[in-house]
XYZ file of C-alpha atoms in Angstrom:
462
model
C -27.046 -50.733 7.876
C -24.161 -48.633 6.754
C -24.198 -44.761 7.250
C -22.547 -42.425 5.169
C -19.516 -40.567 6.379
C -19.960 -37.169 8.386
C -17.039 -35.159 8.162
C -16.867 -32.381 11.060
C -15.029 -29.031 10.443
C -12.056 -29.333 12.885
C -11.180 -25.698 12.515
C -11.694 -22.870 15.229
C -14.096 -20.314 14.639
C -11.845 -17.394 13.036
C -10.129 -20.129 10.821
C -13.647 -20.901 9.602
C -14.733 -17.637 9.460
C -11.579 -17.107 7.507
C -12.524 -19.812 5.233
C -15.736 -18.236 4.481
C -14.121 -14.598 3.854
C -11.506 -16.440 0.938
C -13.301 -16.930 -2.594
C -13.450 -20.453 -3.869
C -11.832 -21.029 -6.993
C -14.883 -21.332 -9.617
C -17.153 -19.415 -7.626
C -18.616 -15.679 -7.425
C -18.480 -14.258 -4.229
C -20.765 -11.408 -5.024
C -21.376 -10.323 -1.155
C -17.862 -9.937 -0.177
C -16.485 -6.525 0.621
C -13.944 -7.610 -1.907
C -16.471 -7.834 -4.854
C -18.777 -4.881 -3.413
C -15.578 -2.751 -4.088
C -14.578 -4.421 -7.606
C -18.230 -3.668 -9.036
C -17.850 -0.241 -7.377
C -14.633 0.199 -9.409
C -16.260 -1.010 -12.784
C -19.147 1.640 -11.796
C -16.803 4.380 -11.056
C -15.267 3.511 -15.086
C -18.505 3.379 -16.524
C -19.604 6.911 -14.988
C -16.327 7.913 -16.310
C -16.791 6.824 -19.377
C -20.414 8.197 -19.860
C -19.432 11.562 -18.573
C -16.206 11.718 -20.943
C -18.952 10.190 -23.870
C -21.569 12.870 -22.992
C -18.765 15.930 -23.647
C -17.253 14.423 -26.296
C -20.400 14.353 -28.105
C -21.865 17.403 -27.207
C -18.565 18.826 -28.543
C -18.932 16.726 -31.778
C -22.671 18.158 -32.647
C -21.691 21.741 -31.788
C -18.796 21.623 -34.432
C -20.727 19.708 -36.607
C -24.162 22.589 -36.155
C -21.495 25.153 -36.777
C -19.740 24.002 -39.744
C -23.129 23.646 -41.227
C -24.221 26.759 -40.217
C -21.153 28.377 -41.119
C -20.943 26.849 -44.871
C -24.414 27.861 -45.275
C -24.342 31.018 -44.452
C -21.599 31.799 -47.135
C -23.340 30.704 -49.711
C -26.293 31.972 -48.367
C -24.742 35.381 -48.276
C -22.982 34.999 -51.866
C -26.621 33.768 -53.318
C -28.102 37.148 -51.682
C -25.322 39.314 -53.166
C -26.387 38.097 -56.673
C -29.929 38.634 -56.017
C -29.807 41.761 -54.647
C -27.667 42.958 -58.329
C -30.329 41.333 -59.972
C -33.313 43.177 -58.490
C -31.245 46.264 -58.888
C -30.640 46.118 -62.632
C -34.296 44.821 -63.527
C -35.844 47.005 -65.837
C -39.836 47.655 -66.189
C -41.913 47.993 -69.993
C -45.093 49.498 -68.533
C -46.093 46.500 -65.511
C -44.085 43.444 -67.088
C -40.493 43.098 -65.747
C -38.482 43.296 -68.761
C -35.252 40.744 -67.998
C -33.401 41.539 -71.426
C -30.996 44.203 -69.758
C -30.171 41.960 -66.910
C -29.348 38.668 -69.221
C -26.947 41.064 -71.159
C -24.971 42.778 -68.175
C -25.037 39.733 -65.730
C -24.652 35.861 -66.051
C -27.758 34.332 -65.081
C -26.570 30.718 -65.863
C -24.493 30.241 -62.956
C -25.359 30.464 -60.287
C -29.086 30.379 -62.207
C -31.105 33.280 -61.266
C -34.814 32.603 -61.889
C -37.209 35.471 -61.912
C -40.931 34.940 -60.966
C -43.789 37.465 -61.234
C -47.333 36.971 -58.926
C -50.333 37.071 -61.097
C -53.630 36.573 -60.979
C -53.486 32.900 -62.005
C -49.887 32.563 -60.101
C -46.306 32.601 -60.122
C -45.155 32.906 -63.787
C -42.056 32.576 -64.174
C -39.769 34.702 -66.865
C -36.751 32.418 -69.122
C -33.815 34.088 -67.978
C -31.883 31.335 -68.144
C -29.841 29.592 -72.017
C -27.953 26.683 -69.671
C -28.148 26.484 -66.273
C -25.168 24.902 -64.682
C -27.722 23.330 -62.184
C -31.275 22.554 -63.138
C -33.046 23.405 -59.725
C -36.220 21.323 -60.072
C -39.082 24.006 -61.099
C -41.162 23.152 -57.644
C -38.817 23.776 -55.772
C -38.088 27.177 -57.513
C -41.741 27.955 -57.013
C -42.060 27.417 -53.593
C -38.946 29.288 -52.523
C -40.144 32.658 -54.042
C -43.996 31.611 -52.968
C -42.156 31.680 -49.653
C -40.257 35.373 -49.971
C -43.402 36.635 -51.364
C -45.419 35.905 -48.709
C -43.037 36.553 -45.712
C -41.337 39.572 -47.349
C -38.231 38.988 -46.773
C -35.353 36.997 -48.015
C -35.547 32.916 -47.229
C -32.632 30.288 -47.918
C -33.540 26.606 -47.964
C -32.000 23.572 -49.190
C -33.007 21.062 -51.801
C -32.455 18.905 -54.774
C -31.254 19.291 -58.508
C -33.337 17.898 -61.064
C -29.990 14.947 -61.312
C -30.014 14.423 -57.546
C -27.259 16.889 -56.548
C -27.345 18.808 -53.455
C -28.381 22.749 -54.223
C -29.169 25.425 -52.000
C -31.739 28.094 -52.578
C -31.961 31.608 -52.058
C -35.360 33.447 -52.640
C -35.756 37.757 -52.571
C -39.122 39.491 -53.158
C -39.275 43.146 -54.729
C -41.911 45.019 -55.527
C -43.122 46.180 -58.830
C -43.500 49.993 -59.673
C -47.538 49.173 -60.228
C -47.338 47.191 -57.096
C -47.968 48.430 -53.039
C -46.523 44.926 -51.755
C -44.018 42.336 -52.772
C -44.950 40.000 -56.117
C -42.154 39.408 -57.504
C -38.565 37.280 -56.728
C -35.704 36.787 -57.916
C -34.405 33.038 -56.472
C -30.445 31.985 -57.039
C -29.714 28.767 -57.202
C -26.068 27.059 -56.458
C -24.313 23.477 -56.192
C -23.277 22.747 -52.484
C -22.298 19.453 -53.407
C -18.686 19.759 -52.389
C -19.785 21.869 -49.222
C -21.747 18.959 -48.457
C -18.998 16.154 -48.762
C -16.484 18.329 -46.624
C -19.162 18.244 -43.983
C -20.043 14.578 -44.441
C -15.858 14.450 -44.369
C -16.230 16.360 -41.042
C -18.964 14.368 -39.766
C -17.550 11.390 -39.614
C -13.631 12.392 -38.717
C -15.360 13.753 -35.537
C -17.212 10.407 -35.045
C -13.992 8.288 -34.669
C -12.098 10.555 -33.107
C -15.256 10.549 -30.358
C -15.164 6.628 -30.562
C -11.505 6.796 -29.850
C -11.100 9.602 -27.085
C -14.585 7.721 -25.384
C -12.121 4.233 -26.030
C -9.144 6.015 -24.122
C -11.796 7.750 -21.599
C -12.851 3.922 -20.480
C -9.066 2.807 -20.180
C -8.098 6.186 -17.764
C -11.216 5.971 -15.884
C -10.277 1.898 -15.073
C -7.225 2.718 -14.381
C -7.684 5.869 -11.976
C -10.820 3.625 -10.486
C -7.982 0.990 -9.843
C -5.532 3.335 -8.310
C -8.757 4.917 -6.421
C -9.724 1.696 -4.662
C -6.402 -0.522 -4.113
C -5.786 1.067 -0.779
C -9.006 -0.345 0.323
C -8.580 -4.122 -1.058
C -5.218 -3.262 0.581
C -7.025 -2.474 4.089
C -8.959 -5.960 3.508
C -6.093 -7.838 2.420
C -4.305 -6.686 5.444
C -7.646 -7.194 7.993
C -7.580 -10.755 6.918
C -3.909 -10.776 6.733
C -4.168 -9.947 10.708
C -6.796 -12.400 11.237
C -5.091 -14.943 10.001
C -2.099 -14.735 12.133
C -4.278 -14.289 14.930
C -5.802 -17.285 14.515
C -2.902 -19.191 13.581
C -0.146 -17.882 16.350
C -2.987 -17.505 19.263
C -4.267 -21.122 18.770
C -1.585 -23.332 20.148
C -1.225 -21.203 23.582
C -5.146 -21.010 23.887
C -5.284 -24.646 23.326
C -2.557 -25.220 25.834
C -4.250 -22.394 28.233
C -7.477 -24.426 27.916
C -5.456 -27.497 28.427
C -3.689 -26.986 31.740
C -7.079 -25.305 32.993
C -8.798 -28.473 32.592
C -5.636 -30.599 34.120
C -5.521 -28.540 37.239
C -9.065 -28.810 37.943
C -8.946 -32.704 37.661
C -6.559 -32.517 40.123
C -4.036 -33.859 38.513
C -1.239 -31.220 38.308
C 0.771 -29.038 41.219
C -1.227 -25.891 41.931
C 2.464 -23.935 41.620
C 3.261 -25.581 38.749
C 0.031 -24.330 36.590
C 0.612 -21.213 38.022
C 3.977 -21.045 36.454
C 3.254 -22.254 33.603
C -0.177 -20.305 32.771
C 2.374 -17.375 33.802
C 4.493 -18.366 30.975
C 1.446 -19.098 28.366
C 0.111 -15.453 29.098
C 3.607 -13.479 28.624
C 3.568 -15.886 25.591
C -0.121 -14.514 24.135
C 0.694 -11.364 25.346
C 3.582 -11.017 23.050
C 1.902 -12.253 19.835
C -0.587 -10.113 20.544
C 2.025 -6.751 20.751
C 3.592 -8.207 17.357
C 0.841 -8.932 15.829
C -0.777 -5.339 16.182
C 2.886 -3.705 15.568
C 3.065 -5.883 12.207
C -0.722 -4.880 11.346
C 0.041 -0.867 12.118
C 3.469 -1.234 10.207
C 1.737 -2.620 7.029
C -1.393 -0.640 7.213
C 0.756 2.527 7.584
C -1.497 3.934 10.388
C 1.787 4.356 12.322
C 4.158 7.731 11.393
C 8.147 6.571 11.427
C 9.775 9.546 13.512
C 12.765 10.538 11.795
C 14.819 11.669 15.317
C 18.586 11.745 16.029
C 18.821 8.911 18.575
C 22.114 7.260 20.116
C 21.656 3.477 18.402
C 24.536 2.512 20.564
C 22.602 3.607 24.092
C 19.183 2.135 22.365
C 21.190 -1.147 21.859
C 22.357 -1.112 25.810
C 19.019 -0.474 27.663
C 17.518 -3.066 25.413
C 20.049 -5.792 26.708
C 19.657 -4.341 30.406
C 15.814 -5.226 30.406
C 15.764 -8.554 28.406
C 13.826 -11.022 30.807
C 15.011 -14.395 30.824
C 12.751 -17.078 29.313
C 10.198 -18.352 31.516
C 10.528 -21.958 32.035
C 14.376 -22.117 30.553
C 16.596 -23.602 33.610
C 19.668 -21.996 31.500
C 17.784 -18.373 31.485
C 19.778 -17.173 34.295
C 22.851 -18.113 32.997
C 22.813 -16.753 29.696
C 25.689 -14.451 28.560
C 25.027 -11.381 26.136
C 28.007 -9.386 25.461
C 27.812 -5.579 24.188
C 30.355 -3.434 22.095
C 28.832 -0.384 21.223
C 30.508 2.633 19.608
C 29.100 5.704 19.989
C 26.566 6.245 16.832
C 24.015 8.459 15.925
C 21.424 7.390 13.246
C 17.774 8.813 12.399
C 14.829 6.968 13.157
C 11.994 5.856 15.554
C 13.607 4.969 18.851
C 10.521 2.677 19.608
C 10.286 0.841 16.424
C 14.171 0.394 16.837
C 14.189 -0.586 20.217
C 11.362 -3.685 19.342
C 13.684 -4.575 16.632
C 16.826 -5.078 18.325
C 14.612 -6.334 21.416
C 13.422 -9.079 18.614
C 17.048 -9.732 17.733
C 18.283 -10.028 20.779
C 15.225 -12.331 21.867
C 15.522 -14.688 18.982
C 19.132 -15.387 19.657
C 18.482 -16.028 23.368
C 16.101 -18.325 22.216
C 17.264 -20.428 19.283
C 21.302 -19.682 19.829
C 21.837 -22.299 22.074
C 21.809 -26.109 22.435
C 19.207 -27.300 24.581
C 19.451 -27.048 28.613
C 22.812 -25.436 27.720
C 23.346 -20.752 28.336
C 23.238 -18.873 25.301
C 26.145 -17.092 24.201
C 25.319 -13.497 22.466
C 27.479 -10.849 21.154
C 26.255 -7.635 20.046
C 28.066 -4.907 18.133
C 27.285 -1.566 17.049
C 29.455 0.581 14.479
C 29.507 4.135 14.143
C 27.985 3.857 10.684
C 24.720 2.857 12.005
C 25.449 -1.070 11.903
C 24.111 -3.247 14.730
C 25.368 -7.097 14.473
C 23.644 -9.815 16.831
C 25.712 -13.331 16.733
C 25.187 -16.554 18.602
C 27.028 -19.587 19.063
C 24.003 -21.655 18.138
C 23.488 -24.411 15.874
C 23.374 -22.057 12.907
C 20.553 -21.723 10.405
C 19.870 -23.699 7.621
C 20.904 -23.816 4.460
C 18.817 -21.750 1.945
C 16.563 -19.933 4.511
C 18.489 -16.883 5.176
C 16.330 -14.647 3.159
C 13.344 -16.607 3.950
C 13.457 -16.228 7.656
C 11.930 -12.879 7.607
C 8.768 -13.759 5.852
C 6.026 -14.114 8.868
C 5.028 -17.958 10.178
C 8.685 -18.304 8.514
C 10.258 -20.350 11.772
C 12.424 -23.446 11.927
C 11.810 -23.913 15.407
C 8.317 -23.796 15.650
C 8.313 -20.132 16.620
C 5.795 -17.989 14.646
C 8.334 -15.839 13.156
C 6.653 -12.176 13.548
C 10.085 -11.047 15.770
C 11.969 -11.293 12.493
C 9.363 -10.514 10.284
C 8.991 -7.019 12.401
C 12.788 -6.262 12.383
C 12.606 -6.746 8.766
C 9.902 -3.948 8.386
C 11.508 -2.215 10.922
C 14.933 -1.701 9.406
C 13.000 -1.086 5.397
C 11.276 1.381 7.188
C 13.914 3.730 8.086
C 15.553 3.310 4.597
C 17.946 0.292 5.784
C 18.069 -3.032 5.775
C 18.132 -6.563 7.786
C 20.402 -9.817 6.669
C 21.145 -12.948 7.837
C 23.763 -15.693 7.496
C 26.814 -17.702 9.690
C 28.665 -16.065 12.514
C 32.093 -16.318 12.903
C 31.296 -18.310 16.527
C 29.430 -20.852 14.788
C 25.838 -19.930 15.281
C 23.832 -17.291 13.243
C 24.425 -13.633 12.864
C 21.872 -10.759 12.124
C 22.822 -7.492 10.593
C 20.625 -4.984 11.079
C 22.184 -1.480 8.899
C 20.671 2.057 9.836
C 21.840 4.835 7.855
C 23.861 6.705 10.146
C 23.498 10.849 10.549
C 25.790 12.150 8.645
C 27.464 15.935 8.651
C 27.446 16.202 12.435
C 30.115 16.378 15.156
C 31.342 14.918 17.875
C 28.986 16.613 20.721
C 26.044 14.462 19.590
C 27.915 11.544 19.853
C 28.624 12.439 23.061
C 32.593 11.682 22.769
């Protein structure tokens, strides 16, 4: 009876916690900080937006209410003016309004002016009018002097032409010599047909130009949500960033820690001899560990570069004056590392500087030399703020001299943070870090600080 194939996940923990962190391709990952912060950004756009929207349009309908309002009350105020002549010149034959002198010293067509008297069986309205240049339907008429009348006082409203045209109306009472109250009105009518299609014109102009700024709004507001949260899918990129290393330097000396525990307590190794060599696993761990957090503050930016006037040249000797040999390398002892230092005075962090020529000077003793065999190593500094490392190794390959600084970038099975940090190091303070062939044969590193300039020879010490 066959079983099917179990396949076990031969990764560490962190690896597979890793695993879990990274998105599939094809797949949501809707509970990851990553996403929580991407649908925070498209929230933070779409509040934008809506905000920008709201006063956009609340700006559109206030110029919109006060063009209207505006455009109304001028005609409003010209349709009053003609009412208010009319009133003045009506004359009176005993009770009856007698319209005859105001037809002949004012032009009642147009605007119309329509002049209704209250009696006892209604509003009768007088023909003051030959023809009207807008036929104001007679209902309408009517009701805006019923209106007047009845409030005392002078109304406006807006309505329709007997051919569908847009008119406005303006109503005024007066009162009749044999009268105590108002029963009479006069009521102007005009065309606001072209008021009306500047409006309309206005109406929409302000529509788009809302549809557009509210369009623009939504771009700005993605775009300043975008600037607002890339430092923290930065911070995450950089958190998993660490983890990985961690998990990818510390596993081979925590396997090999775990290994020689379990050898020695078998039995089957020299007490001194796991001693020594746990020794040299644990300086091992310890310094991935230091790199790894120096690379991790570097790139999270958690760390402040001091800008101080330091002597690169003195920097350069202490460094080679406490380089331990390597643990477990029977040439250690004999290695050579030769020093010609000018005095030079550059700017910079003197402990960011001192780890990267420590990591220089540690990768040459380490890879610039043929196995079992003392490492040759030649360092020079220059007064303008150049520090060379050289080696008589066996060189480095061809192609890989930019590549070397890139971390887990090794050709020796090293994890590459030591160049990877002297590379940061040296951008840092404004300079930079280069590799290639040394004129001994091996490699040579050229680490350039900009050097102080404009000062004299007592800091230099000469």
């Amino acid at each position: 009876m066959s079983h099917p194939a179990v396949q076990t996940d031969r990764r560490g923990p962190v690896r597979r916690a890793l695993g879990a962190l990274r998105p599939r391709r094809g797949t949501r990952q809707p509970h990851t900080a990553a996403g929580r912060i991407r649908r925070l950004r498209r929230r933070i756009a779409l509040l934008f937006a809506l905000t920008s929207a709201a006063g956009f349009i609340a700006l559109a309908v206030f110029a919109v209410h006060n063009d209207g309002s505006t455009w109304r009350g001028q005609v409003d105020q010209s349709l009053n003016l003609r009412t208010s002549q009319a009133v003045i010149q009506l004359t009176y034959t005993g009770d009856e309004p007698d319209a005859a002198d105001l037809v002949e010293t004012m032009d009642t067509d147009c605007p119309p002016l329509h002049l209704l008297v209250l009696r006892e069986d209604g509003l009768r309205a007088l023909d003051t009018l030959r023809r009207p240049c807008v036929s104001a339907r007679p209902a309408d008429v009517r009701e805006a002097a019923t209106r007047a009348i009845d409030r005392a006082e002078v109304t406006a409203r807006d309505s329709r032409a007997r051919d569908g045209r847009p008119v406005r109306l303006v109503a005024e009472p007066y009162i009749s010599p044999s009268s105590e109250e108002a029963d009479s009105a006069v009521v102007a009518v005009a065309d606001t047909s072209e008021q009306h299609r500047d409006h309309d014109r206005l109406t929409w102009g302000l529509t788009g130009a809302c549809a557009a700024l509210v369009l623009v709004s939504a771009l700005i507001g993605r775009l300043l949500a975008g600037q607002a949260i890339r430092p923290a899918l930065r911070a995450l990129d950089q958190q998993e960033a660490f983890l990985a290393d961690a998990a990818h330097d510390l596993r081979t000396p925590a396997a090999s820690l775990s290994s020689l525990a379990e050898t020695a307590l078998r039995g089957e190794t020299d007490p001194a001899d796991v001693l020594r060599r746990s020794l040299r696993l644990a300086r091992r761990m310890g310094a991935l560990v230091d790199g790894l957090l120096t690379r991790a503050r570097l790139m999270a930016g958690v760390g402040v570069v001091e800008h101080r006037p330091l002597r690169l040249d003195q920097l350069a000797e202490t460094v080679v004056e406490l380089v331990e040999p390597s643990a477990g390398d029977p040439a250690a002892g004999a290695h050579q590392v030769t020093v010609d230092a000018a005095p030079t005075v550059v700017e910079g962090d003197a402990e960011l500087l001192r780890r990267a020529v420590a990591n220089l000077l540690g990768n040459a003793l380490a890879h610039g030399h043929a196995p079992g065999e003392p490492a040759e190593v030649r360092l020079t500094v220059t007064p303008d703020g150049t520090l060379t490392v050289d080696d008589a190794g066996p060189g480095l390959p061809p192609g890989l001299d930019s590549a070397l600084f890139d971390r887990h970038r090794s050709t020796t099975g090293s994890t590459g943070l030591g160049l990877s940090i002297a590379s940061w190091v040296a951008h840092a303070h404004g300079g930079t870090l280069t590799a290639g062939p040394s004129p001994t044969g091996g490699a040579r590193f050229v680490l350039r600080i900009p050097a102080r300039k404009g000062r004299g020879r007592k800091e230099t010490g000469e």
